[in-house]
Short mmCIF file of C-alpha atoms and ligand atoms in Angstrom, two decimals:
data_model
loop_
_atom_site.label_atom_id
_atom_site.label_comp_id
_atom_site.label_asym_id
_atom_site.label_seq_id
_atom_site.Cartn_x
_atom_site.Cartn_y
_atom_site.Cartn_z
CA MET A 1 33.25 -2.04 -35.07
CA SER A 2 31.63 -0.92 -38.26
CA THR A 3 33.23 -1.16 -41.66
CA THR A 4 33.28 2.24 -43.27
CA GLU A 5 33.75 3.55 -46.77
CA LEU A 6 37.46 3.56 -45.95
CA GLY A 7 37.31 -0.22 -45.77
CA GLU A 8 38.63 -0.34 -42.20
CA PRO A 9 36.96 -0.45 -38.81
CA PHE A 10 36.75 3.08 -37.48
CA ALA A 11 33.99 4.52 -35.32
CA SER A 12 31.89 2.29 -33.10
CA PRO A 13 28.34 1.91 -34.45
CA ALA A 14 26.90 2.78 -31.04
CA ALA A 15 28.70 6.11 -30.95
CA GLN A 16 27.78 6.87 -34.55
CA ASP A 17 24.14 5.83 -34.21
CA LEU A 18 23.60 7.85 -31.07
CA GLU A 19 25.10 10.90 -32.71
CA HIS A 20 22.93 10.46 -35.77
CA GLN A 21 19.87 10.11 -33.60
CA TYR A 22 20.52 12.84 -31.04
CA LEU A 23 22.85 15.45 -32.47
CA ILE A 24 21.72 18.34 -34.62
CA GLN A 25 23.04 17.26 -37.98
CA ASN A 26 25.31 20.17 -38.84
CA TYR A 27 28.65 18.34 -38.91
CA SER A 28 29.59 15.68 -41.41
CA ARG A 29 32.26 13.77 -39.56
CA TYR A 30 34.86 11.40 -40.89
CA PRO A 31 34.17 7.87 -39.65
CA LEU A 32 36.99 7.96 -37.16
CA LEU A 33 36.62 7.50 -33.40
CA LEU A 34 39.61 9.01 -31.64
CA ARG A 35 40.46 7.74 -28.19
CA ARG A 36 43.81 9.24 -27.17
CA GLY A 37 46.77 11.25 -28.33
CA LYS A 38 50.45 11.60 -27.50
CA GLY A 39 52.72 14.26 -28.97
CA CYS A 40 51.89 14.76 -32.65
CA TYR A 41 49.95 11.48 -32.89
CA VAL A 42 46.38 10.44 -32.18
CA TYR A 43 45.05 6.89 -31.91
CA ASP A 44 41.64 5.61 -33.01
CA SER A 45 39.42 3.04 -31.35
CA THR A 46 41.27 0.21 -33.09
CA GLY A 47 44.64 1.50 -31.88
CA LYS A 48 45.66 2.79 -35.32
CA ARG A 49 48.04 5.76 -35.13
CA TYR A 50 47.68 9.00 -37.11
CA LEU A 51 50.17 11.82 -37.53
CA ASP A 52 48.00 14.81 -36.62
CA LEU A 53 48.64 17.70 -39.00
CA ILE A 54 45.39 19.52 -38.27
CA ALA A 55 45.62 19.49 -34.44
CA GLY A 56 41.97 20.15 -33.66
CA ILE A 57 41.91 22.87 -36.38
CA GLY A 58 44.86 24.72 -34.97
CA VAL A 59 44.01 24.19 -31.30
CA ASN A 60 46.38 21.51 -29.96
CA ALA A 61 49.44 23.71 -30.16
CA LEU A 62 51.53 21.45 -27.95
CA GLY A 63 50.16 18.27 -29.46
CA HIS A 64 48.41 15.78 -27.24
CA SER A 65 49.00 14.95 -23.57
CA HIS A 66 51.91 17.36 -23.23
CA PRO A 67 53.30 16.49 -19.76
CA ARG A 68 53.41 20.10 -18.53
CA ILE A 69 49.86 20.78 -19.71
CA VAL A 70 48.58 17.54 -18.16
CA LYS A 71 50.33 18.42 -14.87
CA ALA A 72 48.89 21.96 -14.85
CA ILE A 73 45.38 20.63 -15.53
CA ARG A 74 45.67 17.96 -12.81
CA GLU A 75 46.94 20.38 -10.19
CA GLN A 76 44.53 23.18 -11.00
CA ALA A 77 41.48 20.92 -11.35
CA ALA A 78 42.07 19.77 -7.78
CA LEU A 79 42.30 23.39 -6.58
CA LEU A 80 39.84 25.62 -8.45
CA ILE A 81 38.30 25.12 -11.89
CA HIS A 82 35.99 28.12 -12.04
CA CYS A 83 34.87 30.86 -9.71
CA SER A 84 33.04 33.31 -12.09
CA ASN A 85 34.14 36.84 -12.82
CA LEU A 86 32.67 38.04 -9.52
CA TYR A 87 35.99 37.29 -7.80
CA TYR A 88 39.73 37.30 -8.46
CA HIS A 89 41.76 34.17 -9.09
CA ASP A 90 45.52 33.83 -9.50
CA PHE A 91 45.75 33.52 -13.28
CA GLN A 92 43.73 36.14 -15.22
CA GLY A 93 46.03 39.01 -14.26
CA PRO A 94 49.32 37.27 -15.15
CA LEU A 95 47.84 35.89 -18.38
CA ALA A 96 46.51 39.32 -19.38
CA LYS A 97 50.02 40.68 -18.74
CA ARG A 98 51.52 38.05 -21.07
CA LEU A 99 48.98 38.85 -23.78
CA ALA A 100 49.56 42.59 -23.43
CA GLU A 101 53.35 42.22 -23.46
CA THR A 102 53.47 39.83 -26.40
CA SER A 103 50.97 41.81 -28.49
CA GLY A 104 52.14 45.38 -27.83
CA LEU A 105 48.60 46.22 -26.65
CA ALA A 106 47.33 47.09 -23.19
CA ARG A 107 44.20 45.38 -21.84
CA VAL A 108 42.43 42.04 -22.15
CA PHE A 109 38.91 40.60 -21.96
CA PHE A 110 38.68 36.80 -21.78
CA THR A 111 36.12 34.73 -23.71
CA ASN A 112 35.46 31.03 -24.32
CA SER A 113 35.81 30.94 -28.07
CA GLY A 114 36.99 32.78 -31.13
CA THR A 115 33.59 33.92 -32.22
CA GLU A 116 32.84 35.29 -28.75
CA ALA A 117 36.06 37.30 -28.91
CA MET A 118 35.02 38.64 -32.31
CA GLU A 119 31.59 39.62 -30.93
CA GLY A 120 33.29 41.62 -28.19
CA ALA A 121 35.57 43.32 -30.72
CA LEU A 122 32.52 44.24 -32.81
CA LYS A 123 30.88 45.76 -29.74
CA MET A 124 34.02 47.82 -29.23
CA ILE A 125 33.81 49.01 -32.83
CA ARG A 126 30.14 49.95 -32.39
CA SER A 127 30.71 51.66 -29.07
CA HIS A 128 33.70 53.57 -30.47
CA GLY A 129 31.68 54.82 -33.46
CA ARG A 130 28.61 55.72 -31.42
CA ARG A 131 30.61 57.98 -29.15
CA ILE A 132 31.51 60.02 -32.23
CA SER A 133 28.26 59.99 -34.23
CA GLU A 134 25.13 57.87 -34.64
CA GLU A 135 25.99 57.39 -38.31
CA LYS A 136 29.44 56.02 -37.55
CA PHE A 137 28.68 52.30 -37.41
CA GLU A 138 30.04 50.97 -40.67
CA ILE A 139 32.55 48.15 -40.74
CA VAL A 140 34.90 47.25 -43.56
CA SER A 141 35.84 43.58 -43.79
CA LEU A 142 37.53 41.38 -46.37
CA GLU A 143 36.09 39.08 -48.99
CA ASN A 144 37.00 35.42 -48.38
CA SER A 145 37.41 36.06 -44.64
CA PHE A 146 36.10 33.93 -41.78
CA HIS A 147 35.43 35.37 -38.35
CA GLY A 148 33.07 32.91 -36.65
CA ARG A 149 29.51 31.60 -36.53
CA THR A 150 27.64 33.98 -34.22
CA LEU A 151 25.49 36.64 -35.86
CA GLY A 152 27.94 39.51 -35.41
CA ALA A 153 30.96 37.50 -36.53
CA LEU A 154 28.97 36.15 -39.48
CA SER A 155 28.08 39.70 -40.47
CA VAL A 156 31.76 40.44 -41.10
CA THR A 157 32.58 37.04 -42.62
CA GLY A 158 33.24 37.61 -46.31
CA GLN A 159 31.78 34.37 -47.64
CA ALA A 160 28.13 34.34 -48.72
CA LYS A 161 27.76 30.58 -48.07
CA TYR A 162 28.09 31.11 -44.31
CA ARG A 163 25.89 34.21 -44.16
CA ARG A 164 22.99 33.57 -46.49
CA ASP A 165 20.76 31.36 -44.29
CA PHE A 166 20.81 33.92 -41.49
CA GLU A 167 20.28 37.21 -43.24
CA PRO A 168 19.53 39.98 -42.53
CA LEU A 169 22.69 40.38 -40.48
CA LEU A 170 24.32 43.54 -39.11
CA PRO A 171 23.78 46.52 -41.38
CA GLY A 172 26.64 48.68 -42.61
CA VAL A 173 29.23 46.02 -43.43
CA ARG A 174 31.20 46.48 -46.65
CA PHE A 175 33.38 43.73 -48.07
CA VAL A 176 36.49 44.52 -50.08
CA PRO A 177 38.91 42.23 -51.91
CA PRO A 178 42.09 41.48 -49.96
CA ASN A 179 45.25 43.21 -51.19
CA ASP A 180 43.35 45.76 -53.32
CA LEU A 181 44.57 48.99 -51.76
CA GLY A 182 42.35 51.17 -53.95
CA ALA A 183 39.19 49.24 -53.02
CA LEU A 184 40.05 49.51 -49.34
CA GLU A 185 40.65 53.24 -49.61
CA ALA A 186 37.33 53.68 -51.45
CA ALA A 187 35.39 51.68 -48.83
CA VAL A 188 36.69 53.39 -45.68
CA GLY A 189 35.17 56.78 -44.88
CA GLU A 190 34.05 59.03 -42.07
CA ASN A 191 31.24 56.64 -41.08
CA THR A 192 33.59 53.68 -40.79
CA SER A 193 33.93 52.68 -37.15
CA GLY A 194 36.11 49.60 -37.72
CA ILE A 195 38.21 47.62 -40.17
CA VAL A 196 38.49 43.85 -39.56
CA ILE A 197 41.30 41.75 -41.07
CA GLU A 198 42.84 38.29 -40.69
CA ALA A 199 46.51 38.87 -41.56
CA ILE A 200 46.59 35.33 -42.95
CA GLN A 201 43.14 34.16 -44.05
CA GLY A 202 42.88 30.62 -42.70
CA GLU A 203 39.56 29.05 -43.54
CA GLY A 204 39.63 31.06 -46.79
CA GLY A 205 42.55 28.94 -48.00
CA VAL A 206 45.67 30.19 -46.17
CA TYR A 207 46.01 33.50 -48.03
CA PRO A 208 48.43 35.96 -46.45
CA VAL A 209 47.34 39.60 -46.68
CA SER A 210 50.16 41.83 -47.92
CA VAL A 211 52.10 44.04 -45.54
CA GLU A 212 51.27 47.07 -47.74
CA TYR A 213 47.58 46.28 -47.29
CA LEU A 214 47.92 46.03 -43.51
CA ARG A 215 49.76 49.39 -43.52
CA LYS A 216 47.09 50.98 -45.70
CA ALA A 217 44.41 49.69 -43.31
CA ARG A 218 46.32 51.22 -40.38
CA GLU A 219 46.67 54.52 -42.22
CA LEU A 220 42.96 54.62 -43.17
CA ALA A 221 41.84 53.66 -39.66
CA ASP A 222 43.92 56.56 -38.28
CA ARG A 223 42.71 58.98 -40.94
CA HIS A 224 39.03 58.20 -40.33
CA ASN A 225 39.18 57.50 -36.61
CA ALA A 226 38.16 53.84 -36.95
CA LEU A 227 39.36 50.87 -34.90
CA LEU A 228 41.66 48.45 -36.69
CA VAL A 229 40.88 44.89 -35.54
CA PHE A 230 43.09 41.94 -36.42
CA ASP A 231 41.61 38.45 -36.13
CA GLU A 232 44.51 36.29 -34.93
CA ILE A 233 42.28 33.38 -33.94
CA GLN A 234 43.76 30.97 -36.47
CA CYS A 235 46.90 32.73 -37.68
CA GLY A 236 48.16 33.93 -34.30
CA VAL A 237 49.55 32.91 -30.92
CA GLY A 238 52.78 31.43 -32.22
CA ARG A 239 51.56 29.67 -35.33
CA PRO A 240 53.25 32.00 -37.84
CA GLY A 241 56.58 31.76 -35.97
CA THR A 242 55.95 35.13 -34.29
CA TYR A 243 53.51 35.66 -31.43
CA TYR A 244 50.99 37.19 -33.83
CA ALA A 245 50.82 37.29 -37.61
CA TYR A 246 50.85 41.11 -37.73
CA GLN A 247 54.34 40.91 -36.20
CA LEU A 248 55.63 39.34 -39.42
CA ALA A 249 55.61 42.87 -40.88
CA GLU A 250 58.69 44.97 -40.22
CA PRO A 251 58.05 47.35 -38.64
CA VAL A 252 55.02 45.76 -37.02
CA VAL A 253 51.58 47.05 -38.06
CA LEU A 254 49.91 47.38 -34.67
CA PRO A 255 46.10 47.06 -34.52
CA ASP A 256 43.89 48.79 -31.95
CA VAL A 257 42.30 45.46 -31.08
CA MET A 258 43.41 41.87 -31.60
CA VAL A 259 41.36 38.74 -31.03
CA ALA A 260 42.91 35.35 -30.27
CA ALA A 261 41.59 31.94 -29.28
CA LYS A 262 42.23 28.46 -30.72
CA PRO A 263 45.71 27.43 -29.39
CA ILE A 264 45.77 29.69 -26.38
CA ALA A 265 44.83 27.07 -23.76
CA CYS A 266 45.94 23.97 -25.68
CA GLY A 267 42.44 22.53 -26.07
CA LEU A 268 40.56 24.12 -23.18
CA PRO A 269 38.10 26.74 -24.41
CA LEU A 270 39.63 30.20 -24.04
CA GLY A 271 39.75 33.30 -26.19
CA ALA A 272 40.84 36.88 -25.67
CA ILE A 273 40.20 40.39 -26.89
CA VAL A 274 43.36 42.43 -26.50
CA ALA A 275 43.04 46.20 -26.96
CA ASP A 276 45.05 49.39 -26.64
CA GLU A 277 43.99 51.80 -23.89
CA GLU A 278 41.72 53.86 -26.13
CA ALA A 279 39.87 50.89 -27.62
CA ALA A 280 39.63 49.24 -24.19
CA ALA A 281 37.92 52.38 -22.86
CA THR A 282 34.99 51.78 -25.27
CA ILE A 283 33.81 49.03 -22.90
CA GLY A 284 32.81 50.48 -19.55
CA PRO A 285 31.37 48.84 -16.40
CA GLY A 286 28.44 46.55 -17.16
CA MET A 287 28.75 46.84 -20.95
CA HIS A 288 30.07 43.34 -21.53
CA GLY A 289 30.64 40.07 -19.71
CA SER A 290 31.02 36.29 -19.92
CA THR A 291 30.19 33.61 -17.37
CA PHE A 292 32.87 31.12 -18.39
CA GLY A 293 35.40 33.49 -19.95
CA GLY A 294 38.77 33.46 -18.23
CA GLY A 295 38.17 30.58 -15.82
CA ALA A 296 40.96 29.61 -13.46
CA LEU A 297 41.76 26.27 -15.11
CA ALA A 298 41.86 27.61 -18.67
CA CYS A 299 43.97 30.64 -17.68
CA ARG A 300 46.46 28.56 -15.73
CA VAL A 301 46.92 26.23 -18.69
CA ALA A 302 47.33 29.22 -21.04
CA LEU A 303 50.06 30.63 -18.79
CA GLU A 304 51.87 27.30 -18.91
CA PHE A 305 51.48 27.33 -22.69
CA PHE A 306 52.97 30.83 -22.99
CA ASP A 307 55.96 29.74 -20.88
CA ILE A 308 56.61 26.91 -23.32
CA LEU A 309 55.80 28.98 -26.42
CA ASP A 310 58.52 31.55 -25.70
CA GLY A 311 61.16 28.89 -26.40
CA LEU A 312 59.30 27.30 -29.31
CA LEU A 313 58.97 30.28 -31.68
CA PRO A 314 62.33 29.78 -33.49
CA SER A 315 61.61 26.11 -34.15
CA ILE A 316 58.10 26.93 -35.43
CA SER A 317 59.68 29.14 -38.12
CA LYS A 318 62.43 26.65 -38.88
CA THR A 319 60.30 23.50 -39.03
CA GLY A 320 57.58 25.37 -40.94
CA GLY A 321 60.22 26.55 -43.41
CA CYS A 322 61.43 22.97 -43.93
CA PHE A 323 57.85 21.80 -44.40
CA ARG A 324 57.19 24.44 -47.06
CA THR A 325 60.48 23.71 -48.85
CA GLU A 326 59.64 19.99 -49.00
CA LEU A 327 56.13 20.76 -50.25
CA ILE A 328 57.50 23.06 -52.95
CA GLU A 329 59.84 20.24 -53.98
CA LEU A 330 56.82 17.91 -54.09
CA ALA A 331 55.05 20.39 -56.36
CA ARG A 332 57.81 19.85 -58.94
CA HIS A 333 56.68 16.21 -59.25
CA PHE A 334 52.90 16.71 -59.19
CA GLY A 335 51.55 19.15 -61.74
CA PHE A 336 48.21 19.47 -59.93
CA ILE A 337 49.88 21.41 -57.07
CA LYS A 338 49.33 25.07 -57.95
CA GLU A 339 50.87 26.86 -55.01
CA VAL A 340 52.33 26.38 -51.54
CA ARG A 341 51.51 29.27 -49.16
CA GLY A 342 51.85 30.23 -45.53
CA PHE A 343 54.09 31.19 -42.66
CA GLY A 344 55.48 29.11 -39.83
CA LEU A 345 53.22 26.14 -39.18
CA MET A 346 50.21 27.51 -41.06
CA ILE A 347 50.52 26.10 -44.54
CA GLY A 348 48.16 25.74 -47.49
CA VAL A 349 48.76 23.69 -50.62
CA GLU A 350 46.46 24.79 -53.41
CA LEU A 351 45.61 22.16 -56.01
CA ASP A 352 43.93 22.48 -59.35
CA ILE A 353 41.89 19.36 -58.61
CA PRO A 354 39.53 18.62 -55.66
CA GLY A 355 41.41 17.87 -52.45
CA LYS A 356 38.77 15.94 -50.48
CA GLN A 357 39.91 12.51 -51.67
CA PHE A 358 43.41 13.21 -50.41
CA VAL A 359 42.04 13.76 -46.91
CA THR A 360 40.56 10.26 -46.81
CA ASP A 361 43.61 8.80 -48.53
CA ALA A 362 45.81 10.43 -45.90
CA MET A 363 43.65 8.93 -43.18
CA GLU A 364 44.19 5.49 -44.64
CA GLU A 365 47.91 6.20 -44.57
CA GLY A 366 47.70 7.21 -40.89
CA MET A 367 47.72 10.98 -41.23
CA LEU A 368 45.12 13.67 -40.46
CA ILE A 369 44.96 16.65 -42.81
CA ASN A 370 42.22 19.03 -43.83
CA CYS A 371 40.91 20.49 -47.07
CA THR A 372 39.38 23.95 -47.19
CA HIS A 373 37.68 25.69 -50.12
CA ASP A 374 37.56 22.33 -51.97
CA VAL A 375 41.08 22.69 -53.35
CA VAL A 376 43.38 23.83 -50.55
CA LEU A 377 45.03 21.21 -48.34
CA ARG A 378 45.54 22.94 -45.01
CA PHE A 379 48.21 21.99 -42.50
CA LEU A 380 48.03 23.33 -38.94
CA PRO A 381 50.28 20.87 -37.09
CA PRO A 382 51.24 21.08 -33.42
CA TYR A 383 54.09 23.53 -32.73
CA ILE A 384 56.18 20.65 -31.38
CA ILE A 385 56.33 18.81 -34.71
CA THR A 386 59.87 17.73 -35.56
CA GLU A 387 61.66 17.82 -38.91
CA GLY A 388 61.60 14.00 -38.86
CA GLU A 389 57.82 14.06 -38.54
CA VAL A 390 57.62 16.60 -41.36
CA ASP A 391 59.71 14.25 -43.55
CA ARG A 392 57.33 11.40 -42.70
CA ALA A 393 54.32 13.58 -43.55
CA VAL A 394 55.77 14.53 -46.91
CA GLU A 395 56.57 10.88 -47.67
CA LYS A 396 52.95 9.98 -46.97
CA LEU A 397 51.72 12.86 -49.14
CA LYS A 398 53.95 11.69 -51.96
CA LYS A 399 52.44 8.23 -51.66
CA ILE A 400 48.84 9.46 -51.79
CA PHE A 401 49.58 11.94 -54.58
CA LYS A 402 51.13 9.10 -56.61
CA LYS A 403 47.93 7.09 -56.16
CA SER A 404 45.95 9.93 -57.69
CA ALA A 405 48.09 9.70 -60.80
CA VAL A 406 46.71 6.19 -61.40
CA ARG A 407 43.05 6.81 -60.62
CA PRO A 408 40.71 9.69 -61.34
CA VAL A 409 40.26 11.94 -58.32
CA GLN A 410 36.66 12.06 -57.02
CA ALA A 411 35.04 15.44 -56.43
C1 PLP B 501 40.04 33.41 -38.25
C2 PLP B 501 38.96 32.82 -37.39
N1 PLP B 501 38.17 33.65 -36.70
C3 PLP B 501 37.19 33.18 -35.92
C4 PLP B 501 36.96 31.83 -35.78
C5 PLP B 501 35.88 31.33 -34.88
O1 PLP B 501 36.44 30.72 -33.77
P1 PLP B 501 35.59 29.69 -32.88
O2 PLP B 501 35.30 28.51 -33.74
O3 PLP B 501 36.47 29.39 -31.69
O4 PLP B 501 34.34 30.40 -32.47
C6 PLP B 501 37.76 30.93 -36.50
C7 PLP B 501 37.51 29.49 -36.42
O5 PLP B 501 37.92 28.71 -37.23
C8 PLP B 501 38.79 31.45 -37.32
O6 PLP B 501 39.57 30.63 -38.04
#
């Protein structure tokens, strides 16, 4: 075991050294070697236990080693893992039905990741516009948004730091500030073929977009015959306490296309583009495809997940509500907490000091959290988290916040 800057043995030097030598050095990992997980906890190579409030960045919706997910994986792995999209298997059809029924949309294309789903949605936008006019290829997206790392998804990601090394990207993308109805109206016109929105910006710091803004986007998309695409990759599939974040609005603001991924197969790679009939018709035979997308194993697990999720939605709202209430109470004791935001189990705590140190402090205390945009502590816990676990998390936060009162916080 190596001794890390955290002063405790974490990752094995062999694992670290090999990664340093052989991996492309794009990730800066915490010195933590995780070996197993159970429920809302993960365990490192020394056996130390951590309450997991980031859950693989919003992926491990049912926590770790959920017995029904493990059983589904075991059974299906022994039957059929993958058979390509040349043939039928038992699970794509039923899973597409669940996605259509829960979203209010009609048809599904399966992918392996969020960014791949966004690429497909962008192709739909382009194909839709092109059928009307060659000039109709513009896309309106939001500042501070995040839609993935592939070139198309990057082109609509409203943060220069992710885009700048790869420019020039797709032409015709305009970025507008979230919640500025006038700016949105000014940006959308007859050459707009699509509007792309995360109803709750996740990576951008857990910023919900207002219902009025979503409605205005719907109205403008209808007026100018553009496709309205909602990115539900982080904020959707149960996390907000509804199936999808756009369903928090009453009445629901229905997009033409919705993309989902992260939690959908509880850790197996799976994403989906879900579209209404008209948007789905923009992709004809041979226009799109994916070798791995919608494999038998991933789809079976996702179906199992949806069966469990149906019963979990009320507790996601309730436990998330308790979590936010406790965090707001915490804010009364620590002046550096600026705001607590979010819905369901997608919560951001904005600080007016850097948050990075709290992530390592939390790790020392046996808890995994994340900091985005330097100052927003982001919580994306498993949907099965209990109120008792939330209480424990808030106790730990109180402890680490108290420490910061006695030492200067490092940037
Ligand atoms: C809102 C949103 N869209 C797209 C993506 C990209 O998904 P993936 O990393 O699965 O490609 C992410 C990932 O964090 C996301 O949060």
